[in-house]
Structures are given as C-alpha cells and as structure tokens.
Amino acid sequence: MSTAEETTPGGGEQPWAEVTPEAARRLLVAAVDAFAERGYHATTTRDIAGRAGMSPAALYIHYKTKEELLARISRIGHEKALTILRTAADGEGTAAERLAEAVGSFVRWHAAQHTTARVVQYELEALGEDSRDEIVALRKQVDAQVRRIIQEGVAAGEFEVPDVQGATLAIMSLCIDVARWFRVDGRWTPDEVGGLYADLVLNMVGAKR
C-alpha cells in the first residue's frame, strides 16, 4: 500500500473516499506519492499513471492537467485543515484548552498524514494563478482560527502575547513543519508529537495554567 493510501486527509476507512470514481481516486493517490517523492515539477503524467497502474491516456479522462490534480489535492487538504482548526476554535473550554486542542489536532494530522501534508503545504507555488488564489484564501481562513483563539485568550487575560499576528505565524509554521520531518519509524507517534507541540505553544503564549 502506498504512503498516500495510508495517510489520507479524510481519515475514513477508504483513503480519499471523497474522490470519485475509483479511477480518479487511484490517480490522485498516485499523484500524492509522486509529488511527495519527486516534487511537482519533476513528476510527469506518465509517472502518475504508471503508479496508478493505468495508461497516460486514462489520466486525461479524469484530470485535464497535472496542475488540476495538484489543485484538487491541495484544496481537499486545506479544507480538512480548516475543519480541524475551526472545530477546536468553536469548541467549549478556555482559550488555553481550545488552543491546545487546535495545535494538538493540527499537528497530529501533519504527522499521521505527513506524505499528503508535504504536498499540500509545500507545493503552493506550482499552482496556476486561479488555483493559487483559491488556496491562499483557504490558508487565510485556516490562520484566522488560531489567531481568533489567541486574541480571545489575550482579551480574557489568559495569554501574554504582544504581537498576535506574529505569534500566529510562528505557531502555524511550527505545526506545518512537522510534515517535513516526521517519520513513522521515528521517536514519536503522531499523538505524542501533538501533545508535545500543544505544551510548547501554551508556553509560547504565556498561558496561565
């Protein structure tokens, strides 16, 4: 089974179940693996089709271009990230509890789905202008969830943060980078990394615990 099959943003029984028909799903999974391994620009449509066990001609039935594949991967991944953080931001509890949940969940996703996350987070510049604008807009919504929690924590006297925007940028960068270095056979599990980063971030914002 490929790494993208094992690490899906959907988290359901079948990876990338939201992508149909099955041939389109197989091609998308193959593209994730190829982009993560070789990079977008070094990957050809023939590489993707071959990994999916299909002919290059079959790819064009489902995706007009290689860029369309990347755009769909990126959109699904960013929508999942937004759901994770919005759920935490809208949840019950103190700002510190919600920030810990947001960071822990976000980091766990980047660790457990590290193959997908590397493509989603680090291939933005390969997208065409229209697709890139769409993803940038989603990224702004993603960042806004964490920024909102921090602002609410400052207003409630829970956090000491002189620069909320700067703190948000630092926290998001810290979480996203997990996809770059995480290894399944490494020192930590996704849950352990999530817990570690949640504690680190609470210390960063001066959370009163």
PDB file of C-alpha atoms in Angstrom:
ATOM      1  CA  MET A   1       0.000   0.000   0.000  1.00  0.00           C
ATOM      2  CA  SER A   2       1.323   3.449  -0.858  1.00  0.00           C
ATOM      3  CA  THR A   3       2.055   6.089   1.746  1.00  0.00           C
ATOM      4  CA  ALA A   4      -0.771   8.254   0.440  1.00  0.00           C
ATOM      5  CA  GLU A   5      -3.165   5.324   0.823  1.00  0.00           C
ATOM      6  CA  GLU A   6      -2.136   5.064   4.461  1.00  0.00           C
ATOM      7  CA  THR A   7      -2.286   8.799   5.150  1.00  0.00           C
ATOM      8  CA  THR A   8      -5.447  10.447   3.964  1.00  0.00           C
ATOM      9  CA  PRO A   9      -6.916  13.808   4.944  1.00  0.00           C
ATOM     10  CA  GLY A  10     -10.346  12.279   5.157  1.00  0.00           C
ATOM     11  CA  GLY A  11      -9.405   9.897   7.949  1.00  0.00           C
ATOM     12  CA  GLY A  12     -12.115   7.416   6.921  1.00  0.00           C
ATOM     13  CA  GLU A  13     -11.961   3.728   6.146  1.00  0.00           C
ATOM     14  CA  GLN A  14     -11.105   4.298   2.493  1.00  0.00           C
ATOM     15  CA  PRO A  15      -8.431   6.916   1.818  1.00  0.00           C
ATOM     16  CA  TRP A  16      -9.623   9.885  -0.251  1.00  0.00           C
ATOM     17  CA  ALA A  17     -13.153   8.466  -0.335  1.00  0.00           C
ATOM     18  CA  GLU A  18     -14.489  11.890  -1.344  1.00  0.00           C
ATOM     19  CA  VAL A  19     -12.773  11.477  -4.730  1.00  0.00           C
ATOM     20  CA  THR A  20     -14.852   9.516  -7.226  1.00  0.00           C
ATOM     21  CA  PRO A  21     -14.943   7.477  -9.395  1.00  0.00           C
ATOM     22  CA  GLU A  22     -12.402   4.910  -8.201  1.00  0.00           C
ATOM     23  CA  ALA A  23     -10.058   5.538 -11.133  1.00  0.00           C
ATOM     24  CA  ALA A  24      -9.888   9.236 -10.255  1.00  0.00           C
ATOM     25  CA  ARG A  25      -9.142   8.331  -6.644  1.00  0.00           C
ATOM     26  CA  ARG A  26      -6.319   5.980  -7.641  1.00  0.00           C
ATOM     27  CA  LEU A  27      -4.780   8.650  -9.829  1.00  0.00           C
ATOM     28  CA  LEU A  28      -4.955  11.222  -7.061  1.00  0.00           C
ATOM     29  CA  VAL A  29      -3.319   8.844  -4.562  1.00  0.00           C
ATOM     30  CA  ALA A  30      -0.577   8.117  -7.098  1.00  0.00           C
ATOM     31  CA  ALA A  31      -0.060  11.851  -7.660  1.00  0.00           C
ATOM     32  CA  VAL A  32       0.324  12.494  -3.928  1.00  0.00           C
ATOM     33  CA  ASP A  33       3.031   9.834  -3.681  1.00  0.00           C
ATOM     34  CA  ALA A  34       4.819  11.046  -6.797  1.00  0.00           C
ATOM     35  CA  PHE A  35       4.727  14.732  -5.832  1.00  0.00           C
ATOM     36  CA  ALA A  36       5.940  13.941  -2.304  1.00  0.00           C
ATOM     37  CA  GLU A  37       8.782  11.764  -3.578  1.00  0.00           C
ATOM     38  CA  ARG A  38       9.946  13.698  -6.643  1.00  0.00           C
ATOM     39  CA  GLY A  39       8.390  17.124  -6.377  1.00  0.00           C
ATOM     40  CA  TYR A  40       5.678  18.523  -8.630  1.00  0.00           C
ATOM     41  CA  HIS A  41       7.897  19.766 -11.452  1.00  0.00           C
ATOM     42  CA  ALA A  42       9.948  16.553 -11.700  1.00  0.00           C
ATOM     43  CA  THR A  43       6.825  14.386 -11.871  1.00  0.00           C
ATOM     44  CA  THR A  44       5.249  13.591 -15.238  1.00  0.00           C
ATOM     45  CA  THR A  45       1.731  12.466 -16.020  1.00  0.00           C
ATOM     46  CA  ARG A  46       3.277   9.190 -17.194  1.00  0.00           C
ATOM     47  CA  ASP A  47       4.809   8.735 -13.716  1.00  0.00           C
ATOM     48  CA  ILE A  48       1.413   9.251 -12.088  1.00  0.00           C
ATOM     49  CA  ALA A  49      -0.460   6.952 -14.458  1.00  0.00           C
ATOM     50  CA  GLY A  50       2.172   4.256 -14.041  1.00  0.00           C
ATOM     51  CA  ARG A  51       1.918   4.338 -10.260  1.00  0.00           C
ATOM     52  CA  ALA A  52      -1.864   4.005 -10.575  1.00  0.00           C
ATOM     53  CA  GLY A  53      -1.499   1.035 -12.937  1.00  0.00           C
ATOM     54  CA  MET A  54      -3.155   2.957 -15.755  1.00  0.00           C
ATOM     55  CA  SER A  55      -2.194   4.359 -19.139  1.00  0.00           C
ATOM     56  CA  PRO A  56      -1.300   8.056 -19.559  1.00  0.00           C
ATOM     57  CA  ALA A  57      -4.368   8.453 -21.767  1.00  0.00           C
ATOM     58  CA  ALA A  58      -6.602   7.239 -18.933  1.00  0.00           C
ATOM     59  CA  LEU A  59      -5.394  10.079 -16.715  1.00  0.00           C
ATOM     60  CA  TYR A  60      -6.789  12.733 -19.050  1.00  0.00           C
ATOM     61  CA  ILE A  61     -10.260  11.231 -18.789  1.00  0.00           C
ATOM     62  CA  HIS A  62     -10.378  12.378 -15.152  1.00  0.00           C
ATOM     63  CA  TYR A  63      -7.908  15.288 -14.967  1.00  0.00           C
ATOM     64  CA  LYS A  64      -7.194  17.718 -17.779  1.00  0.00           C
ATOM     65  CA  THR A  65      -3.709  18.562 -16.491  1.00  0.00           C
ATOM     66  CA  LYS A  66      -1.182  17.640 -13.833  1.00  0.00           C
ATOM     67  CA  GLU A  67      -1.893  21.011 -12.234  1.00  0.00           C
ATOM     68  CA  GLU A  68      -5.565  20.101 -11.852  1.00  0.00           C
ATOM     69  CA  LEU A  69      -4.508  17.075  -9.807  1.00  0.00           C
ATOM     70  CA  LEU A  70      -2.342  19.206  -7.548  1.00  0.00           C
ATOM     71  CA  ALA A  71      -5.120  21.767  -7.139  1.00  0.00           C
ATOM     72  CA  ARG A  72      -7.590  19.116  -6.017  1.00  0.00           C
ATOM     73  CA  ILE A  73      -5.108  17.581  -3.575  1.00  0.00           C
ATOM     74  CA  SER A  74      -4.342  20.995  -2.125  1.00  0.00           C
ATOM     75  CA  ARG A  75      -7.997  22.007  -1.871  1.00  0.00           C
ATOM     76  CA  ILE A  76      -9.025  18.832  -0.042  1.00  0.00           C
ATOM     77  CA  GLY A  77      -6.066  19.104   2.324  1.00  0.00           C
ATOM     78  CA  HIS A  78      -6.675  22.753   3.182  1.00  0.00           C
ATOM     79  CA  GLU A  79     -10.387  22.159   3.694  1.00  0.00           C
ATOM     80  CA  LYS A  80      -9.522  19.380   6.146  1.00  0.00           C
ATOM     81  CA  ALA A  81      -7.093  21.673   7.982  1.00  0.00           C
ATOM     82  CA  LEU A  82      -9.767  24.366   8.208  1.00  0.00           C
ATOM     83  CA  THR A  83     -12.276  21.884   9.629  1.00  0.00           C
ATOM     84  CA  ILE A  84      -9.784  20.705  12.269  1.00  0.00           C
ATOM     85  CA  LEU A  85      -8.952  24.204  13.478  1.00  0.00           C
ATOM     86  CA  ARG A  86     -12.451  25.647  13.217  1.00  0.00           C
ATOM     87  CA  THR A  87     -13.836  22.762  15.294  1.00  0.00           C
ATOM     88  CA  ALA A  88     -11.264  23.484  18.010  1.00  0.00           C
ATOM     89  CA  ALA A  89     -11.803  27.254  17.871  1.00  0.00           C
ATOM     90  CA  ASP A  90     -15.584  26.870  18.154  1.00  0.00           C
ATOM     91  CA  GLY A  91     -15.371  24.281  20.910  1.00  0.00           C
ATOM     92  CA  GLU A  92     -16.068  24.667  24.593  1.00  0.00           C
ATOM     93  CA  GLY A  93     -13.465  25.487  27.215  1.00  0.00           C
ATOM     94  CA  THR A  94     -10.971  28.205  27.959  1.00  0.00           C
ATOM     95  CA  ALA A  95      -8.780  29.771  25.307  1.00  0.00           C
ATOM     96  CA  ALA A  96      -5.862  27.696  26.593  1.00  0.00           C
ATOM     97  CA  GLU A  97      -7.847  24.474  26.290  1.00  0.00           C
ATOM     98  CA  ARG A  98      -9.039  25.345  22.799  1.00  0.00           C
ATOM     99  CA  LEU A  99      -5.551  26.375  21.653  1.00  0.00           C
ATOM    100  CA  ALA A 100      -4.108  23.115  22.978  1.00  0.00           C
ATOM    101  CA  GLU A 101      -6.808  21.168  21.114  1.00  0.00           C
ATOM    102  CA  ALA A 102      -6.254  23.154  17.928  1.00  0.00           C
ATOM    103  CA  VAL A 103      -2.489  22.695  17.935  1.00  0.00           C
ATOM    104  CA  GLY A 104      -2.615  19.073  19.052  1.00  0.00           C
ATOM    105  CA  SER A 105      -5.129  18.108  16.360  1.00  0.00           C
ATOM    106  CA  PHE A 106      -3.395  20.108  13.636  1.00  0.00           C
ATOM    107  CA  VAL A 107      -0.011  18.588  14.463  1.00  0.00           C
ATOM    108  CA  ARG A 108      -1.409  15.063  14.669  1.00  0.00           C
ATOM    109  CA  TRP A 109      -2.820  15.481  11.171  1.00  0.00           C
ATOM    110  CA  HIS A 110       0.510  16.721   9.808  1.00  0.00           C
ATOM    111  CA  ALA A 111       2.296  13.767  11.408  1.00  0.00           C
ATOM    112  CA  ALA A 112      -0.179  10.989  10.572  1.00  0.00           C
ATOM    113  CA  GLN A 113      -0.776  12.407   7.079  1.00  0.00           C
ATOM    114  CA  HIS A 114       2.795  13.594   6.509  1.00  0.00           C
ATOM    115  CA  THR A 115       3.003  12.444   2.878  1.00  0.00           C
ATOM    116  CA  THR A 116      -0.172  14.273   1.923  1.00  0.00           C
ATOM    117  CA  ALA A 117       0.661  17.263   4.115  1.00  0.00           C
ATOM    118  CA  ARG A 118       4.054  17.783   2.449  1.00  0.00           C
ATOM    119  CA  VAL A 119       2.345  18.139  -0.910  1.00  0.00           C
ATOM    120  CA  VAL A 120      -0.487  20.278   0.449  1.00  0.00           C
ATOM    121  CA  GLN A 121       1.803  22.676   2.313  1.00  0.00           C
ATOM    122  CA  TYR A 122       4.914  22.901   0.156  1.00  0.00           C
ATOM    123  CA  GLU A 123       3.755  22.862  -3.477  1.00  0.00           C
ATOM    124  CA  LEU A 124       1.686  26.064  -3.432  1.00  0.00           C
ATOM    125  CA  GLU A 125       3.905  27.905  -5.905  1.00  0.00           C
ATOM    126  CA  ALA A 126       3.393  25.171  -8.514  1.00  0.00           C
ATOM    127  CA  LEU A 127      -0.310  26.018  -8.791  1.00  0.00           C
ATOM    128  CA  GLY A 128      -1.699  28.241 -11.518  1.00  0.00           C
ATOM    129  CA  GLU A 129      -2.844  31.727 -10.556  1.00  0.00           C
ATOM    130  CA  ASP A 130      -6.545  30.943 -10.116  1.00  0.00           C
ATOM    131  CA  SER A 131      -5.939  27.797  -8.070  1.00  0.00           C
ATOM    132  CA  ARG A 132      -3.252  29.506  -6.029  1.00  0.00           C
ATOM    133  CA  ASP A 133      -5.596  32.382  -5.178  1.00  0.00           C
ATOM    134  CA  GLU A 134      -8.224  29.889  -4.001  1.00  0.00           C
ATOM    135  CA  ILE A 135      -5.733  28.081  -1.758  1.00  0.00           C
ATOM    136  CA  VAL A 136      -4.312  31.329  -0.377  1.00  0.00           C
ATOM    137  CA  ALA A 137      -7.855  32.331   0.600  1.00  0.00           C
ATOM    138  CA  LEU A 138      -8.302  28.999   2.387  1.00  0.00           C
ATOM    139  CA  ARG A 139      -4.975  29.467   4.157  1.00  0.00           C
ATOM    140  CA  LYS A 140      -6.104  32.822   5.463  1.00  0.00           C
ATOM    141  CA  GLN A 141      -9.205  31.182   6.913  1.00  0.00           C
ATOM    142  CA  VAL A 142      -7.042  28.463   8.479  1.00  0.00           C
ATOM    143  CA  ASP A 143      -4.720  31.023  10.109  1.00  0.00           C
ATOM    144  CA  ALA A 144      -7.709  33.046  11.298  1.00  0.00           C
ATOM    145  CA  GLN A 145      -8.918  30.198  13.536  1.00  0.00           C
ATOM    146  CA  VAL A 146      -5.689  30.146  15.544  1.00  0.00           C
ATOM    147  CA  ARG A 147      -5.449  33.935  15.602  1.00  0.00           C
ATOM    148  CA  ARG A 148      -9.001  34.138  16.971  1.00  0.00           C
ATOM    149  CA  ILE A 149      -8.206  31.799  19.853  1.00  0.00           C
ATOM    150  CA  ILE A 150      -5.092  33.798  20.743  1.00  0.00           C
ATOM    151  CA  GLN A 151      -6.979  37.099  20.608  1.00  0.00           C
ATOM    152  CA  GLU A 152      -9.680  35.704  22.864  1.00  0.00           C
ATOM    153  CA  GLY A 153      -7.034  34.411  25.264  1.00  0.00           C
ATOM    154  CA  VAL A 154      -5.367  37.811  25.431  1.00  0.00           C
ATOM    155  CA  ALA A 155      -8.716  39.551  25.977  1.00  0.00           C
ATOM    156  CA  ALA A 156      -9.563  37.132  28.788  1.00  0.00           C
ATOM    157  CA  GLY A 157      -6.188  37.642  30.459  1.00  0.00           C
ATOM    158  CA  GLU A 158      -5.151  34.022  29.830  1.00  0.00           C
ATOM    159  CA  PHE A 159      -2.310  34.797  27.418  1.00  0.00           C
ATOM    160  CA  GLU A 160       0.504  37.328  27.306  1.00  0.00           C
ATOM    161  CA  VAL A 161       1.138  37.953  23.614  1.00  0.00           C
ATOM    162  CA  PRO A 162       2.483  41.340  22.481  1.00  0.00           C
ATOM    163  CA  ASP A 163       2.092  40.508  18.770  1.00  0.00           C
ATOM    164  CA  VAL A 164      -0.872  38.244  17.981  1.00  0.00           C
ATOM    165  CA  GLN A 165      -0.178  38.179  14.241  1.00  0.00           C
ATOM    166  CA  GLY A 166       3.459  37.249  14.783  1.00  0.00           C
ATOM    167  CA  ALA A 167       2.533  34.570  17.302  1.00  0.00           C
ATOM    168  CA  THR A 168       0.017  33.080  14.873  1.00  0.00           C
ATOM    169  CA  LEU A 169       2.628  32.931  12.122  1.00  0.00           C
ATOM    170  CA  ALA A 170       5.149  31.258  14.430  1.00  0.00           C
ATOM    171  CA  ILE A 171       2.649  28.683  15.676  1.00  0.00           C
ATOM    172  CA  MET A 172       1.399  27.783  12.200  1.00  0.00           C
ATOM    173  CA  SER A 173       4.946  27.452  10.867  1.00  0.00           C
ATOM    174  CA  LEU A 174       5.885  25.211  13.784  1.00  0.00           C
ATOM    175  CA  CYS A 175       2.901  22.920  13.226  1.00  0.00           C
ATOM    176  CA  ILE A 176       3.197  22.697   9.449  1.00  0.00           C
ATOM    177  CA  ASP A 177       6.893  21.812   9.555  1.00  0.00           C
ATOM    178  CA  VAL A 178       6.031  18.522  11.273  1.00  0.00           C
ATOM    179  CA  ALA A 179       5.095  17.159   7.831  1.00  0.00           C
ATOM    180  CA  ARG A 180       8.651  17.754   6.655  1.00  0.00           C
ATOM    181  CA  TRP A 181      10.495  15.784   9.322  1.00  0.00           C
ATOM    182  CA  PHE A 182       8.027  13.256  10.771  1.00  0.00           C
ATOM    183  CA  ARG A 183       8.831   9.576  10.189  1.00  0.00           C
ATOM    184  CA  VAL A 184       6.637   6.597  11.016  1.00  0.00           C
ATOM    185  CA  ASP A 185       9.643   4.723  12.419  1.00  0.00           C
ATOM    186  CA  GLY A 186      10.891   7.739  14.352  1.00  0.00           C
ATOM    187  CA  ARG A 187      10.956   8.574  18.054  1.00  0.00           C
ATOM    188  CA  TRP A 188       7.382   9.835  18.472  1.00  0.00           C
ATOM    189  CA  THR A 189       3.871   8.816  17.494  1.00  0.00           C
ATOM    190  CA  PRO A 190       1.519  11.436  15.998  1.00  0.00           C
ATOM    191  CA  ASP A 191      -0.317  11.666  19.346  1.00  0.00           C
ATOM    192  CA  GLU A 192       2.930  12.240  21.214  1.00  0.00           C
ATOM    193  CA  VAL A 193       4.048  14.964  18.822  1.00  0.00           C
ATOM    194  CA  GLY A 194       0.629  16.605  19.081  1.00  0.00           C
ATOM    195  CA  GLY A 195       0.829  16.668  22.873  1.00  0.00           C
ATOM    196  CA  LEU A 196       4.385  17.970  22.852  1.00  0.00           C
ATOM    197  CA  TYR A 197       3.589  20.813  20.475  1.00  0.00           C
ATOM    198  CA  ALA A 198       0.433  21.760  22.363  1.00  0.00           C
ATOM    199  CA  ASP A 199       2.506  22.228  25.531  1.00  0.00           C
ATOM    200  CA  LEU A 200       5.179  24.177  23.668  1.00  0.00           C
ATOM    201  CA  VAL A 201       2.624  26.552  22.162  1.00  0.00           C
ATOM    202  CA  LEU A 202       0.922  27.180  25.502  1.00  0.00           C
ATOM    203  CA  ASN A 203       4.316  28.156  26.891  1.00  0.00           C
ATOM    204  CA  MET A 204       4.888  30.418  23.874  1.00  0.00           C
ATOM    205  CA  VAL A 205       1.737  32.425  24.568  1.00  0.00           C
ATOM    206  CA  GLY A 206       2.383  32.607  28.293  1.00  0.00           C
ATOM    207  CA  ALA A 207      -0.729  30.630  29.156  1.00  0.00           C
ATOM    208  CA  LYS A 208      -1.681  30.797  32.813  1.00  0.00           C
ATOM    209  CA  ARG A 209      -2.246  27.204  33.875  1.00  0.00           C
TER     210      ARG A 209
END
